[in-house]
Amino acid sequence: MAKILDGTDPRALQYAAAELRAGRVVAFPTETVYGLGADALNERAVAAVFAIKNRPYFDPLIVHLPGREAAALYAADLDARALALMERFWPGPLTLVVKKRPLIPDLVTAGLDTVALRVPAHPVALALLQAAEVPIAAPSANPFGYVSPTTAFHVQELLGDAIGVILDGGPCPVGVESTVCVLTDDTPVILRPGGVAVEDIEAVIGRVVVPVTMRPDARSPGTLPRHYSPHVPVVLLAPGEPIPRPPAGERVGLLSFTPPLGVEGYTVVEVLSPTGDLRQAAANLFAALRRLDRAGLDRILVEPVPENGIGRAIMDRLRRAAARVSLPETAEKT
Ligand code: TXA
Ligand code: MG
C-alpha cells in the first residue's frame, strides 16, 4: 500500500519533492487525471515509471513544467503558434509537442526528436513542480490500457502496491486527459482530443487537423485504438439510437449522458450529467466507468454524448473503451 498524503500539506509536498529528486516515483493530482511522476531528466527514474505501468517504451511521456517560462529550457523551438497557445491555455489541459532539446532523455520521448510539454492547472501539481525543482515526466497513473484514475483512491487501487507515495488533491476537476497538439508541421495536428476543446485551439491558431479516431498515428505511438478500457465489454450506441432493453438474464450496466427516460432491465445505471452538461460528464466519466467495471456485469452499454467541445474527448475515450481490436499486442489489457 502507498502512503496517501494530503497534497495541500507543505510537509507532504516537501517529502514528495525529495522523493522525486532522489529518483523515486510519486503519484500526484492534476486537473485532468492523476499522474505517475518521475524526474524527467533522470533516465532510471523514468524507466521505473514505464515498468510500474507496464507501458511499452514506444509510448512517450509528457513532461510537466511549473510555468510557461520553463518551456524554453526543453523545447528547441517555440514558434508564434506555440507561444500563443501557451499564453492562452497554460496552466491548463493542453499538451504541446515541439522539437526537443538534447537534455531530455530519449526514454522520455521514445527516441523521437520531439517532446510533449504541459503546465498543469492544479495547485498541488504546481506546488510539487516548484518544490521538486525538476521537470516531471508523468503518464496517467494507471496500468497501461486501463481507465485513468481521477482520485487518489483510484491510484491506490490500481498501483498502490508498486509505489510509495500518492499526493491527494481531491477528485480531478476536468476528468479527461489533456489535449495533445503537435506543432512540428505547417498544419497543427490534434493527436488526442482532451480538456481543451479543438474549437478553442482553432480560435487561437486557425485550422488544425484532427485525424480519424481509431487509427494509430505514426507521430503518437501511444494513441492506440483500444485504450481506457474497462475489463467488462463496452458497447457504444450510435447517436440517436434508442436505448434497448437488455436481454433477460443478462447483467447489463448503462452509462447514459443524461437521465434516461423509461428504460428498464438494467442492473446499474450511471448518469454522467443530470443537466446535460458536457464538462460535468467529463469530470464523472472515468469514475463512472470504473464503478460499472466493478459491478459484476456482463456488458456495459454506453449512450453517446454530443461531439462538440469537451464532448469530442469523451467520445474518443468511449470509442476506445468499446474497441475490440488492440494493436500492437503489448496494448492488450491485463
Ligand atoms: O492530462 C494528461 O495529459 C495526463 C496528466 C497526468 O498530465 N497525462 C497523460 O499522459 O495522459 P499519458 O502518458 O497517459 O498520455 C500521453 C500522450 C500519449 O498518447 C503519448 O503518445 C503522447 O501523449 N505523447 C507524448 N510525447 C509525445 C511526443 N513526443 N510526440 C507525440 N505524442 C506524444
Ligand atoms: Mg494514459
mmCIF file of N, CA, C and O in Angstrom, residues 20 26 28 30-41 46 49-50 53 55-66 74 90 92-98 100 104-110 112 114-121 125 129 134-142 148 176-182 191-195 219-223 227-228 317:
data_model
loop_
_atom_site.group_PDB
_atom_site.id
_atom_site.type_symbol
_atom_site.label_atom_id
_atom_site.label_comp_id
_atom_site.label_asym_id
_atom_site.label_seq_id
_atom_site.Cartn_x
_atom_site.Cartn_y
_atom_site.Cartn_z
ATOM 1 N N LEU A 20 11.051 12.628 -5.464
ATOM 2 C CA LEU A 20 11.301 12.822 -6.898
ATOM 3 C C LEU A 20 12.786 13.100 -7.158
ATOM 4 O O LEU A 20 13.388 12.514 -8.060
ATOM 5 N N VAL A 26 6.344 9.329 -7.784
ATOM 6 C CA VAL A 26 5.310 9.875 -6.904
ATOM 7 C C VAL A 26 4.045 10.056 -7.741
ATOM 8 O O VAL A 26 4.104 10.583 -8.847
ATOM 9 N N PHE A 28 0.569 12.015 -8.301
ATOM 10 C CA PHE A 28 0.108 13.361 -7.912
ATOM 11 C C PHE A 28 -1.109 13.756 -8.751
ATOM 12 O O PHE A 28 -1.300 13.258 -9.859
ATOM 13 N N THR A 30 -3.522 16.129 -11.073
ATOM 14 C CA THR A 30 -3.545 17.269 -11.990
ATOM 15 C C THR A 30 -5.021 17.589 -12.221
ATOM 16 O O THR A 30 -5.901 16.873 -11.737
ATOM 17 N N GLU A 31 -5.301 18.639 -12.963
ATOM 18 C CA GLU A 31 -6.694 18.990 -13.220
ATOM 19 C C GLU A 31 -7.382 17.967 -14.124
ATOM 20 O O GLU A 31 -8.609 17.890 -14.158
ATOM 21 N N THR A 32 -6.587 17.157 -14.846
ATOM 22 C CA THR A 32 -7.177 16.188 -15.781
ATOM 23 C C THR A 32 -7.358 14.822 -15.126
ATOM 24 O O THR A 32 -8.490 14.366 -14.936
ATOM 25 N N VAL A 33 -6.239 14.170 -14.819
ATOM 26 C CA VAL A 33 -6.236 12.852 -14.167
ATOM 27 C C VAL A 33 -5.013 12.818 -13.254
ATOM 28 O O VAL A 33 -4.179 13.718 -13.303
ATOM 29 N N TYR A 34 -4.902 11.787 -12.412
ATOM 30 C CA TYR A 34 -3.695 11.635 -11.588
ATOM 31 C C TYR A 34 -2.542 11.158 -12.460
ATOM 32 O O TYR A 34 -2.734 10.344 -13.364
ATOM 33 N N GLY A 35 -1.350 11.672 -12.174
ATOM 34 C CA GLY A 35 -0.164 11.297 -12.919
ATOM 35 C C GLY A 35 0.784 10.468 -12.071
ATOM 36 O O GLY A 35 0.748 10.513 -10.839
ATOM 37 N N LEU A 36 1.617 9.679 -12.748
ATOM 38 C CA LEU A 36 2.668 8.906 -12.074
ATOM 39 C C LEU A 36 3.983 9.566 -12.474
ATOM 40 O O LEU A 36 4.452 9.399 -13.598
ATOM 41 N N GLY A 37 4.553 10.353 -11.553
ATOM 42 C CA GLY A 37 5.640 11.245 -11.923
ATOM 43 C C GLY A 37 7.023 10.763 -11.554
ATOM 44 O O GLY A 37 7.221 10.042 -10.566
ATOM 45 N N ALA A 38 7.995 11.178 -12.363
ATOM 46 C CA ALA A 38 9.413 10.940 -12.070
ATOM 47 C C ALA A 38 10.193 12.139 -12.616
ATOM 48 O O ALA A 38 9.706 12.842 -13.512
ATOM 49 N N ASP A 39 11.385 12.347 -12.069
ATOM 50 C CA ASP A 39 12.274 13.389 -12.574
ATOM 51 C C ASP A 39 12.545 13.120 -14.057
ATOM 52 O O ASP A 39 13.144 12.107 -14.418
ATOM 53 N N ALA A 40 12.104 14.038 -14.910
ATOM 54 C CA ALA A 40 12.189 13.809 -16.360
ATOM 55 C C ALA A 40 13.635 13.762 -16.858
ATOM 56 O O ALA A 40 13.883 13.262 -17.957
ATOM 57 N N LEU A 41 14.561 14.268 -16.055
ATOM 58 C CA LEU A 41 15.953 14.287 -16.514
ATOM 59 C C LEU A 41 16.735 13.090 -15.986
ATOM 60 O O LEU A 41 17.929 12.959 -16.246
ATOM 61 N N VAL A 46 12.703 7.504 -14.814
ATOM 62 C CA VAL A 46 11.701 7.409 -15.877
ATOM 63 C C VAL A 46 11.451 5.945 -16.252
ATOM 64 O O VAL A 46 10.314 5.527 -16.484
ATOM 65 N N VAL A 49 8.899 4.378 -14.104
ATOM 66 C CA VAL A 49 7.519 4.716 -14.465
ATOM 67 C C VAL A 49 6.990 3.738 -15.526
ATOM 68 O O VAL A 49 5.886 3.205 -15.410
ATOM 69 N N PHE A 50 7.798 3.484 -16.556
ATOM 70 C CA PHE A 50 7.393 2.533 -17.603
ATOM 71 C C PHE A 50 7.144 1.151 -16.997
ATOM 72 O O PHE A 50 6.169 0.477 -17.326
ATOM 73 N N LYS A 53 3.884 0.930 -14.801
ATOM 74 C CA LYS A 53 2.670 0.988 -15.628
ATOM 75 C C LYS A 53 2.550 -0.165 -16.612
ATOM 76 O O LYS A 53 1.523 -0.341 -17.241
ATOM 77 N N ARG A 55 4.116 -0.107 -19.334
ATOM 78 C CA ARG A 55 3.912 0.681 -20.547
ATOM 79 C C ARG A 55 5.030 0.386 -21.537
ATOM 80 O O ARG A 55 6.197 0.329 -21.168
ATOM 81 N N PRO A 56 4.690 0.183 -22.801
ATOM 82 C CA PRO A 56 5.733 -0.097 -23.798
ATOM 83 C C PRO A 56 6.612 1.134 -24.019
ATOM 84 O O PRO A 56 6.125 2.261 -23.950
ATOM 85 N N TYR A 57 7.877 0.899 -24.278
ATOM 86 C CA TYR A 57 8.827 2.011 -24.415
ATOM 87 C C TYR A 57 8.566 2.873 -25.644
ATOM 88 O O TYR A 57 9.111 3.951 -25.769
ATOM 89 N N PHE A 58 7.741 2.400 -26.572
ATOM 90 C CA PHE A 58 7.493 3.217 -27.764
ATOM 91 C C PHE A 58 6.473 4.328 -27.506
ATOM 92 O O PHE A 58 6.182 5.126 -28.382
ATOM 93 N N ASP A 59 5.924 4.368 -26.300
ATOM 94 C CA ASP A 59 4.893 5.368 -25.997
ATOM 95 C C ASP A 59 5.491 6.484 -25.126
ATOM 96 O O ASP A 59 5.710 6.293 -23.938
ATOM 97 N N PRO A 60 5.756 7.657 -25.710
ATOM 98 C CA PRO A 60 6.475 8.708 -24.981
ATOM 99 C C PRO A 60 5.657 9.374 -23.885
ATOM 100 O O PRO A 60 4.423 9.307 -23.886
ATOM 101 N N LEU A 61 6.343 10.021 -22.945
ATOM 102 C CA LEU A 61 5.703 10.647 -21.789
ATOM 103 C C LEU A 61 5.607 12.162 -21.954
ATOM 104 O O LEU A 61 6.413 12.773 -22.657
ATOM 105 N N ILE A 62 4.653 12.743 -21.241
ATOM 106 C CA ILE A 62 4.517 14.208 -21.195
ATOM 107 C C ILE A 62 5.427 14.747 -20.089
ATOM 108 O O ILE A 62 5.475 14.192 -18.990
ATOM 109 N N VAL A 63 6.139 15.830 -20.391
ATOM 110 C CA VAL A 63 6.969 16.492 -19.386
ATOM 111 C C VAL A 63 6.184 17.675 -18.820
ATOM 112 O O VAL A 63 5.778 18.574 -19.563
ATOM 113 N N HIS A 64 5.973 17.648 -17.495
ATOM 114 C CA HIS A 64 5.202 18.685 -16.817
ATOM 115 C C HIS A 64 6.143 19.757 -16.274
ATOM 116 O O HIS A 64 7.192 19.432 -15.702
ATOM 117 N N LEU A 65 5.727 21.002 -16.443
ATOM 118 C CA LEU A 65 6.566 22.147 -16.063
ATOM 119 C C LEU A 65 5.807 23.054 -15.093
ATOM 120 O O LEU A 65 4.578 23.097 -15.123
ATOM 121 N N PRO A 66 6.575 23.816 -14.262
ATOM 122 C CA PRO A 66 5.922 24.679 -13.273
ATOM 123 C C PRO A 66 5.371 25.981 -13.849
ATOM 124 O O PRO A 66 4.592 26.661 -13.196
ATOM 125 N N TYR A 74 13.508 23.268 -22.494
ATOM 126 C CA TYR A 74 13.395 21.893 -23.012
ATOM 127 C C TYR A 74 12.986 21.832 -24.475
ATOM 128 O O TYR A 74 13.213 20.828 -25.141
ATOM 129 N N TRP A 90 -2.030 27.807 -20.860
ATOM 130 C CA TRP A 90 -1.204 27.325 -19.742
ATOM 131 C C TRP A 90 -1.280 28.271 -18.578
ATOM 132 O O TRP A 90 -1.196 29.484 -18.813
ATOM 133 N N GLY A 92 -2.990 24.638 -17.896
ATOM 134 C CA GLY A 92 -4.252 24.076 -18.357
ATOM 135 C C GLY A 92 -4.054 22.782 -19.123
ATOM 136 O O GLY A 92 -2.922 22.372 -19.387
ATOM 137 N N PRO A 93 -5.173 22.133 -19.500
ATOM 138 C CA PRO A 93 -5.115 20.780 -20.072
ATOM 139 C C PRO A 93 -4.759 20.734 -21.562
ATOM 140 O O PRO A 93 -5.461 20.132 -22.352
ATOM 141 N N LEU A 94 -3.663 21.408 -21.915
ATOM 142 C CA LEU A 94 -3.162 21.370 -23.288
ATOM 143 C C LEU A 94 -1.701 20.948 -23.271
ATOM 144 O O LEU A 94 -0.886 21.555 -22.572
ATOM 145 N N THR A 95 -1.379 19.905 -24.034
ATOM 146 C CA THR A 95 -0.002 19.430 -24.171
ATOM 147 C C THR A 95 0.488 19.797 -25.561
ATOM 148 O O THR A 95 -0.189 19.514 -26.544
ATOM 149 N N LEU A 96 1.662 20.425 -25.626
ATOM 150 C CA LEU A 96 2.216 20.826 -26.919
ATOM 151 C C LEU A 96 3.413 19.948 -27.255
ATOM 152 O O LEU A 96 4.330 19.791 -26.438
ATOM 153 N N VAL A 97 3.393 19.370 -28.463
ATOM 154 C CA VAL A 97 4.524 18.567 -28.925
ATOM 155 C C VAL A 97 5.381 19.442 -29.825
ATOM 156 O O VAL A 97 4.909 19.926 -30.868
ATOM 157 N N VAL A 98 6.626 19.664 -29.385
ATOM 158 C CA VAL A 98 7.548 20.562 -30.094
ATOM 159 C C VAL A 98 8.920 19.898 -30.200
ATOM 160 O O VAL A 98 9.171 18.891 -29.535
ATOM 161 N N LYS A 100 12.581 18.920 -29.432
ATOM 162 C CA LYS A 100 13.166 18.865 -28.091
ATOM 163 C C LYS A 100 14.621 19.301 -28.058
ATOM 164 O O LYS A 100 15.304 19.282 -29.084
ATOM 165 N N ILE A 104 16.656 16.332 -22.696
ATOM 166 C CA ILE A 104 15.542 15.411 -22.401
ATOM 167 C C ILE A 104 15.957 14.006 -22.843
ATOM 168 O O ILE A 104 16.264 13.785 -24.010
ATOM 169 N N PRO A 105 15.985 13.046 -21.904
ATOM 170 C CA PRO A 105 16.427 11.688 -22.259
ATOM 171 C C PRO A 105 15.552 11.047 -23.350
ATOM 172 O O PRO A 105 14.345 11.287 -23.400
ATOM 173 N N ASP A 106 16.171 10.239 -24.181
ATOM 174 C CA ASP A 106 15.443 9.543 -25.255
ATOM 175 C C ASP A 106 14.315 8.675 -24.718
ATOM 176 O O ASP A 106 13.296 8.489 -25.376
ATOM 177 N N LEU A 107 14.508 8.140 -23.525
ATOM 178 C CA LEU A 107 13.494 7.269 -22.944
ATOM 179 C C LEU A 107 12.162 8.021 -22.778
ATOM 180 O O LEU A 107 11.087 7.467 -23.001
ATOM 181 N N VAL A 108 12.247 9.287 -22.400
ATOM 182 C CA VAL A 108 11.045 10.097 -22.176
ATOM 183 C C VAL A 108 10.269 10.265 -23.478
ATOM 184 O O VAL A 108 9.036 10.222 -23.492
ATOM 185 N N THR A 109 10.988 10.435 -24.580
ATOM 186 C CA THR A 109 10.342 10.773 -25.853
ATOM 187 C C THR A 109 10.291 9.587 -26.813
ATOM 188 O O THR A 109 9.978 9.760 -27.992
ATOM 189 N N ALA A 110 10.600 8.402 -26.310
ATOM 190 C CA ALA A 110 10.602 7.192 -27.140
ATOM 191 C C ALA A 110 11.499 7.378 -28.370
ATOM 192 O O ALA A 110 11.172 6.910 -29.459
ATOM 193 N N LEU A 112 11.982 9.925 -30.139
ATOM 194 C CA LEU A 112 11.549 10.945 -31.096
ATOM 195 C C LEU A 112 12.380 12.219 -30.891
ATOM 196 O O LEU A 112 12.970 12.418 -29.834
ATOM 197 N N THR A 114 11.036 15.031 -30.722
ATOM 198 C CA THR A 114 10.074 15.991 -30.169
ATOM 199 C C THR A 114 9.824 15.676 -28.696
ATOM 200 O O THR A 114 10.097 14.566 -28.237
ATOM 201 N N VAL A 115 9.294 16.663 -27.987
ATOM 202 C CA VAL A 115 8.919 16.441 -26.591
ATOM 203 C C VAL A 115 7.532 17.043 -26.360
ATOM 204 O O VAL A 115 7.183 18.066 -26.948
ATOM 205 N N ALA A 116 6.747 16.353 -25.527
ATOM 206 C CA ALA A 116 5.408 16.825 -25.171
ATOM 207 C C ALA A 116 5.517 17.608 -23.859
ATOM 208 O O ALA A 116 5.998 17.079 -22.861
ATOM 209 N N LEU A 117 5.085 18.868 -23.875
ATOM 210 C CA LEU A 117 5.208 19.733 -22.693
ATOM 211 C C LEU A 117 3.837 20.199 -22.238
ATOM 212 O O LEU A 117 2.968 20.483 -23.062
ATOM 213 N N ARG A 118 3.700 20.302 -20.899
ATOM 214 C CA ARG A 118 2.448 20.882 -20.389
ATOM 215 C C ARG A 118 2.650 21.463 -19.000
ATOM 216 O O ARG A 118 3.433 20.947 -18.207
ATOM 217 N N VAL A 119 1.917 22.539 -18.713
ATOM 218 C CA VAL A 119 1.879 23.148 -17.387
ATOM 219 C C VAL A 119 0.491 22.862 -16.819
ATOM 220 O O VAL A 119 -0.506 23.403 -17.307
ATOM 221 N N PRO A 120 0.407 21.977 -15.822
ATOM 222 C CA PRO A 120 -0.915 21.585 -15.316
ATOM 223 C C PRO A 120 -1.551 22.689 -14.477
ATOM 224 O O PRO A 120 -0.852 23.420 -13.772
ATOM 225 N N ALA A 121 -2.876 22.786 -14.541
ATOM 226 C CA ALA A 121 -3.596 23.792 -13.755
ATOM 227 C C ALA A 121 -4.167 23.152 -12.498
ATOM 228 O O ALA A 121 -5.389 23.040 -12.341
ATOM 229 N N ALA A 125 -0.206 20.051 -8.130
ATOM 230 C CA ALA A 125 0.789 19.723 -9.164
ATOM 231 C C ALA A 125 1.795 20.868 -9.299
ATOM 232 O O ALA A 125 3.016 20.635 -9.364
ATOM 233 N N LEU A 129 5.792 20.713 -8.520
ATOM 234 C CA LEU A 129 6.784 21.063 -9.547
ATOM 235 C C LEU A 129 7.737 22.145 -9.024
ATOM 236 O O LEU A 129 8.946 22.095 -9.273
ATOM 237 N N VAL A 134 12.539 20.074 -10.512
ATOM 238 C CA VAL A 134 12.882 19.282 -11.709
ATOM 239 C C VAL A 134 11.609 19.164 -12.544
ATOM 240 O O VAL A 134 10.500 19.189 -11.984
ATOM 241 N N PRO A 135 11.749 19.059 -13.868
ATOM 242 C CA PRO A 135 10.555 18.790 -14.678
ATOM 243 C C PRO A 135 10.072 17.372 -14.374
ATOM 244 O O PRO A 135 10.891 16.496 -14.074
ATOM 245 N N ILE A 136 8.777 17.157 -14.409
ATOM 246 C CA ILE A 136 8.236 15.836 -14.044
ATOM 247 C C ILE A 136 7.640 15.140 -15.267
ATOM 248 O O ILE A 136 6.675 15.627 -15.860
ATOM 249 N N ALA A 137 8.238 14.012 -15.641
ATOM 250 C CA ALA A 137 7.668 13.173 -16.699
ATOM 251 C C ALA A 137 6.570 12.344 -16.061
ATOM 252 O O ALA A 137 6.807 11.658 -15.071
ATOM 253 N N ALA A 138 5.362 12.434 -16.605
ATOM 254 C CA ALA A 138 4.257 11.708 -15.974
ATOM 255 C C ALA A 138 3.202 11.281 -16.970
ATOM 256 O O ALA A 138 2.600 12.109 -17.649
ATOM 257 N N PRO A 139 2.966 9.974 -17.039
ATOM 258 C CA PRO A 139 1.768 9.475 -17.725
ATOM 259 C C PRO A 139 0.644 9.416 -16.704
ATOM 260 O O PRO A 139 0.861 9.693 -15.521
ATOM 261 N N SER A 140 -0.548 9.080 -17.140
ATOM 262 C CA SER A 140 -1.633 8.853 -16.198
ATOM 263 C C SER A 140 -1.260 7.662 -15.300
ATOM 264 O O SER A 140 -0.591 6.733 -15.738
ATOM 265 N N ALA A 141 -1.711 7.714 -14.037
ATOM 266 C CA ALA A 141 -1.276 6.729 -13.037
ATOM 267 C C ALA A 141 -2.158 5.481 -13.045
ATOM 268 O O ALA A 141 -2.784 5.138 -12.042
ATOM 269 N N ASN A 142 -2.191 4.805 -14.197
ATOM 270 C CA ASN A 142 -2.972 3.575 -14.339
ATOM 271 C C ASN A 142 -2.126 2.552 -15.081
ATOM 272 O O ASN A 142 -1.227 2.940 -15.818
ATOM 273 N N SER A 148 -8.101 5.790 -16.750
ATOM 274 C CA SER A 148 -7.238 6.665 -15.957
ATOM 275 C C SER A 148 -7.875 7.005 -14.610
ATOM 276 O O SER A 148 -9.096 7.114 -14.510
ATOM 277 N N VAL A 176 -10.848 14.263 -17.994
ATOM 278 C CA VAL A 176 -10.250 13.588 -19.149
ATOM 279 C C VAL A 176 -8.863 14.199 -19.365
ATOM 280 O O VAL A 176 -8.614 15.335 -18.952
ATOM 281 N N GLU A 177 -7.983 13.455 -20.022
ATOM 282 C CA GLU A 177 -6.606 13.897 -20.179
ATOM 283 C C GLU A 177 -6.494 15.150 -21.040
ATOM 284 O O GLU A 177 -7.444 15.557 -21.714
ATOM 285 N N SER A 178 -5.283 15.697 -21.041
ATOM 286 C CA SER A 178 -5.024 16.910 -21.806
ATOM 287 C C SER A 178 -5.168 16.662 -23.307
ATOM 288 O O SER A 178 -4.980 15.550 -23.794
ATOM 289 N N THR A 179 -5.478 17.722 -24.021
ATOM 290 C CA THR A 179 -5.469 17.700 -25.483
ATOM 291 C C THR A 179 -4.002 17.706 -25.922
ATOM 292 O O THR A 179 -3.209 18.499 -25.415
ATOM 293 N N VAL A 180 -3.632 16.793 -26.828
ATOM 294 C CA VAL A 180 -2.253 16.763 -27.326
ATOM 295 C C VAL A 180 -2.221 17.368 -28.725
ATOM 296 O O VAL A 180 -2.882 16.874 -29.645
ATOM 297 N N CYS A 181 -1.455 18.450 -28.880
ATOM 298 C CA CYS A 181 -1.388 19.185 -30.142
ATOM 299 C C CYS A 181 0.053 19.199 -30.643
ATOM 300 O O CYS A 181 0.955 19.630 -29.933
ATOM 301 N N VAL A 182 0.264 18.698 -31.860
ATOM 302 C CA VAL A 182 1.605 18.627 -32.439
ATOM 303 C C VAL A 182 1.855 19.858 -33.294
ATOM 304 O O VAL A 182 1.075 20.164 -34.203
ATOM 305 N N LEU A 191 -3.445 15.115 -31.728
ATOM 306 C CA LEU A 191 -3.245 13.664 -31.602
ATOM 307 C C LEU A 191 -4.220 13.038 -30.624
ATOM 308 O O LEU A 191 -4.495 11.851 -30.697
ATOM 309 N N ARG A 192 -4.663 13.841 -29.667
ATOM 310 C CA ARG A 192 -5.621 13.327 -28.690
ATOM 311 C C ARG A 192 -6.528 14.464 -28.273
ATOM 312 O O ARG A 192 -6.059 15.455 -27.737
ATOM 313 N N PRO A 193 -7.844 14.360 -28.523
ATOM 314 C CA PRO A 193 -8.745 15.384 -28.014
ATOM 315 C C PRO A 193 -8.770 15.295 -26.488
ATOM 316 O O PRO A 193 -8.635 14.193 -25.933
ATOM 317 N N GLY A 194 -8.908 16.405 -25.805
ATOM 318 C CA GLY A 194 -8.858 16.372 -24.340
ATOM 319 C C GLY A 194 -9.520 17.562 -23.720
ATOM 320 O O GLY A 194 -10.503 18.089 -24.254
ATOM 321 N N GLY A 195 -8.976 18.009 -22.606
ATOM 322 C CA GLY A 195 -9.600 19.030 -21.777
ATOM 323 C C GLY A 195 -9.777 20.385 -22.436
ATOM 324 O O GLY A 195 -10.668 21.138 -22.062
ATOM 325 N N ARG A 219 2.985 9.528 -35.440
ATOM 326 C CA ARG A 219 3.622 10.501 -34.562
ATOM 327 C C ARG A 219 3.285 10.274 -33.102
ATOM 328 O O ARG A 219 3.882 10.833 -32.218
ATOM 329 N N SER A 220 2.267 9.519 -32.824
ATOM 330 C CA SER A 220 1.950 9.234 -31.433
ATOM 331 C C SER A 220 1.685 7.754 -31.260
ATOM 332 O O SER A 220 0.561 7.286 -31.298
ATOM 333 N N PRO A 221 2.771 7.011 -31.067
ATOM 334 C CA PRO A 221 2.629 5.568 -30.957
ATOM 335 C C PRO A 221 1.659 5.189 -29.841
ATOM 336 O O PRO A 221 1.114 4.109 -29.836
ATOM 337 N N GLY A 222 1.441 6.119 -28.918
ATOM 338 C CA GLY A 222 0.595 5.796 -27.770
ATOM 339 C C GLY A 222 -0.891 5.865 -28.042
ATOM 340 O O GLY A 222 -1.686 5.407 -27.243
ATOM 341 N N THR A 223 -1.278 6.444 -29.161
ATOM 342 C CA THR A 223 -2.714 6.592 -29.395
ATOM 343 C C THR A 223 -3.271 5.331 -30.064
ATOM 344 O O THR A 223 -3.523 5.295 -31.251
ATOM 345 N N HIS A 227 -7.931 1.431 -25.648
ATOM 346 C CA HIS A 227 -7.275 2.114 -24.552
ATOM 347 C C HIS A 227 -8.385 2.539 -23.620
ATOM 348 O O HIS A 227 -9.556 2.473 -23.978
ATOM 349 N N TYR A 228 -8.046 3.000 -22.436
ATOM 350 C CA TYR A 228 -9.074 3.461 -21.500
ATOM 351 C C TYR A 228 -10.139 2.387 -21.319
ATOM 352 O O TYR A 228 -11.323 2.686 -21.210
ATOM 353 N N ARG A 317 -12.658 8.714 -25.797
ATOM 354 C CA ARG A 317 -12.402 7.716 -24.749
ATOM 355 C C ARG A 317 -13.426 6.583 -24.829
ATOM 356 O O ARG A 317 -13.097 5.419 -24.616
#
